Amino acid sequence: MTRRPDLTADVSEILLSEEQIQAKVLELGRRISDDFAGRELTLVSVLKGSLPFMADLMRAITIPVQIDLMEVSSYGGTATESSGLVRILKDLSSSIDGRHVLIVEDIIDTGLTLNYLVRYLRGKNPASLKICTLLDKPARRIVEIAIDYRGFQIPDQFVIGYGLDYGEAYRNLRFVGVLRPEVYTDPD
Ligand code: PRP
């Protein structure tokens, strides 16, 4: 992206406000705390997009948890499409053998990233493996993914903010917004 991102002008619409997101995070935190009470829970955040969601969700959970961070990137795709080939840039720091694991994602789009990650993490022998995503964009699904905790189902629009990027920008917006099409169709 040669054009300088504009955090205000490049957003055509606020899809989810900061207040809507925070209310949903609290609700998810309560459900997760109830469901995993008395169990050894590890939250596995998939960087970089899930960073704000993970930071808020872990503080909305009222039972003891461990956290771990993975970073993956799909390669062979484009800035707006994932390819299904996933490369692990940062692996888990601790063993998840025998622990209950909850994957924390910002968005499930084609499902290819999670399809890979679920298989990878299952191979590490967790007691259980569940999925929490803030956003679900079912219109673009290629692989079926069983979502245990879903924040919002969203339409097939290019969304940015609250961790989600275009060209590594916009992640620091406090809301989820729709990116103006001119920004990604006319990169100059
Ligand atoms: C995004 C998002 C998911 C993945 C979802 O990550 O965080 O991991 O894409 O897309 P999929 O369902 O089509 O596989 P991205 O690869 O953009 O990396 P980032 O989190 O560092 O922005």
XYZ file of C-alpha atoms and ligand atoms in Angstrom:
210
model
C 0.000 0.000 0.000
C 1.687 3.200 -1.150
C -1.191 5.430 -0.068
C -1.113 6.716 3.491
C -3.984 5.220 5.545
C -6.490 7.679 6.965
C -8.151 6.195 10.045
C -11.232 8.380 9.663
C -11.729 9.059 5.940
C -11.081 5.443 4.844
C -13.962 4.071 6.938
C -17.312 4.084 5.101
C -19.421 2.769 7.977
C -19.102 1.685 11.594
C -20.368 -1.890 11.615
C -19.850 -2.591 15.334
C -19.345 0.204 17.825
C -16.937 0.068 20.726
C -19.943 -0.277 23.071
C -21.437 -3.187 21.111
C -18.083 -4.980 21.070
C -17.449 -4.473 24.783
C -20.950 -5.709 25.717
C -20.425 -8.831 23.612
C -16.988 -9.471 25.096
C -18.474 -9.334 28.615
C -21.208 -11.770 27.610
C -18.698 -14.184 26.057
C -16.448 -13.895 29.114
C -19.337 -14.828 31.398
C -20.297 -17.848 29.291
C -16.722 -19.089 29.063
C -16.212 -18.627 32.833
C -19.345 -20.703 33.545
C -18.543 -23.418 31.011
C -14.933 -23.925 32.108
C -15.320 -23.467 35.873
C -13.041 -25.876 37.718
C -11.053 -26.792 34.585
C -7.517 -26.034 33.447
C -8.152 -23.566 30.606
C -5.586 -22.201 28.178
C -6.564 -19.385 25.822
C -4.627 -19.529 22.563
C -4.702 -16.242 20.705
C -3.968 -16.223 17.000
C -1.954 -13.091 16.290
C -1.960 -10.486 15.130
C -5.635 -9.767 14.500
C -6.946 -11.255 17.739
C -4.724 -9.136 20.004
C -7.351 -6.557 21.172
C -10.071 -9.217 21.453
C -7.796 -11.498 23.464
C -6.752 -8.662 25.770
C -10.375 -7.735 26.483
C -11.764 -11.279 26.602
C -9.175 -12.610 29.052
C -10.109 -9.800 31.446
C -13.812 -10.579 31.055
C -13.146 -14.168 32.165
C -13.415 -14.611 35.904
C -11.779 -18.041 36.339
C -8.017 -18.709 36.345
C -6.626 -19.127 32.819
C -3.264 -19.498 31.169
C -2.635 -17.732 27.897
C -0.481 -18.599 24.945
C 0.086 -16.854 21.644
C 0.533 -18.196 18.162
C 1.178 -16.235 15.028
C 0.340 -17.690 11.680
C 0.232 -16.264 8.219
C -1.353 -17.606 5.118
C 0.971 -17.436 2.176
C 0.423 -17.556 -1.548
C -2.716 -15.423 -1.103
C -3.284 -11.719 -1.625
C -3.887 -8.824 0.771
C -7.610 -9.560 0.789
C -7.811 -13.333 0.188
C -6.337 -16.160 2.205
C -4.847 -19.149 0.400
C -5.283 -22.076 2.780
C -1.540 -22.597 3.084
C -0.622 -21.661 6.632
C 2.816 -20.968 7.989
C 3.491 -20.895 11.732
C 5.487 -17.748 12.527
C 5.259 -18.220 16.316
C 4.391 -21.502 17.983
C 2.984 -22.198 21.458
C 5.337 -21.488 24.359
C 3.941 -24.161 26.698
C 2.525 -27.652 26.406
C -1.267 -27.960 26.077
C -1.202 -31.699 26.803
C -4.231 -32.482 29.006
C -5.419 -28.872 29.143
C -8.702 -27.463 27.906
C -7.859 -25.139 25.029
C -9.923 -22.284 23.654
C -8.679 -20.757 20.405
C -9.339 -16.997 20.326
C -9.741 -15.552 16.822
C -10.821 -12.168 15.527
C -12.543 -13.443 12.375
C -13.395 -16.644 10.568
C -13.673 -16.017 6.879
C -12.923 -18.959 4.562
C -12.161 -21.122 7.618
C -8.879 -22.284 6.091
C -6.664 -20.852 8.838
C -8.647 -22.461 11.640
C -9.037 -25.706 9.772
C -5.265 -25.966 9.755
C -4.836 -24.769 13.343
C -7.432 -27.132 14.806
C -5.676 -30.108 13.251
C -2.305 -28.842 14.405
C -3.444 -28.246 18.001
C -5.389 -31.539 18.209
C -2.084 -33.262 17.538
C -0.786 -31.795 20.803
C -3.248 -33.817 22.869
C -5.391 -31.190 24.639
C -8.219 -32.430 26.904
C -10.610 -30.443 24.699
C -10.339 -27.890 21.923
C -12.936 -25.203 21.326
C -13.182 -22.078 19.199
C -14.139 -18.522 20.099
C -14.314 -15.905 17.365
C -15.451 -12.323 17.617
C -16.574 -12.169 13.986
C -18.020 -14.813 11.709
C -18.325 -14.107 7.985
C -20.152 -17.246 6.762
C -20.664 -15.999 3.185
C -17.062 -16.791 2.313
C -16.692 -20.132 4.095
C -14.815 -22.832 2.192
C -14.276 -25.274 5.076
C -16.957 -25.939 7.696
C -15.848 -24.874 11.186
C -17.781 -25.660 14.365
C -17.783 -22.373 16.279
C -18.371 -22.751 20.016
C -18.445 -19.044 20.929
C -19.402 -16.492 18.272
C -19.521 -12.758 18.881
C -21.175 -11.418 15.731
C -22.144 -12.748 12.344
C -21.215 -10.143 9.754
C -22.011 -9.603 6.052
C -19.472 -10.079 3.275
C -17.820 -6.683 3.560
C -14.158 -5.780 3.990
C -13.885 -5.009 7.680
C -11.080 -3.355 9.578
C -10.426 -2.210 13.137
C -10.310 -3.821 16.595
C -7.336 -5.884 15.402
C -8.322 -6.338 11.775
C -6.075 -4.763 9.178
C -5.667 -3.857 5.585
C -1.995 -3.605 4.671
C -1.182 -3.747 8.431
C -3.060 -0.483 9.089
C -6.324 0.203 10.946
C -5.777 -2.443 13.679
C -5.856 0.236 16.386
C -9.392 1.458 15.683
C -11.636 0.854 18.690
C -14.588 -0.223 16.513
C -15.081 -2.571 13.572
C -15.695 -0.598 10.403
C -16.127 -1.157 6.700
C -13.183 -0.099 4.539
C -14.035 2.153 1.618
C -13.669 0.022 -1.551
C -11.544 2.745 -3.204
C -8.837 2.007 -0.646
C -8.251 -1.559 -1.796
C -9.304 -1.289 -5.440
C -7.251 1.823 -6.164
C -4.184 1.431 -3.940
C -2.528 4.632 -5.155
C -6.949 -13.294 9.592
C -7.688 -13.658 10.870
C -7.750 -15.144 10.802
C -7.790 -15.429 9.318
C -9.193 -15.759 8.929
O -5.589 -13.375 9.820
O -7.005 -13.209 12.005
O -6.612 -15.748 11.389
O -7.381 -14.255 8.630
O -9.286 -15.999 7.560
P -9.694 -17.403 6.962
O -10.885 -17.914 7.740
O -10.050 -17.047 5.536
O -8.529 -18.329 7.040
P -4.465 -12.832 8.818
O -3.912 -13.997 8.031
O -5.025 -11.689 8.033
O -3.320 -12.364 9.806
P -3.380 -11.249 10.966
O -4.260 -11.810 12.078
O -1.970 -11.112 11.392
O -3.958 -9.992 10.370
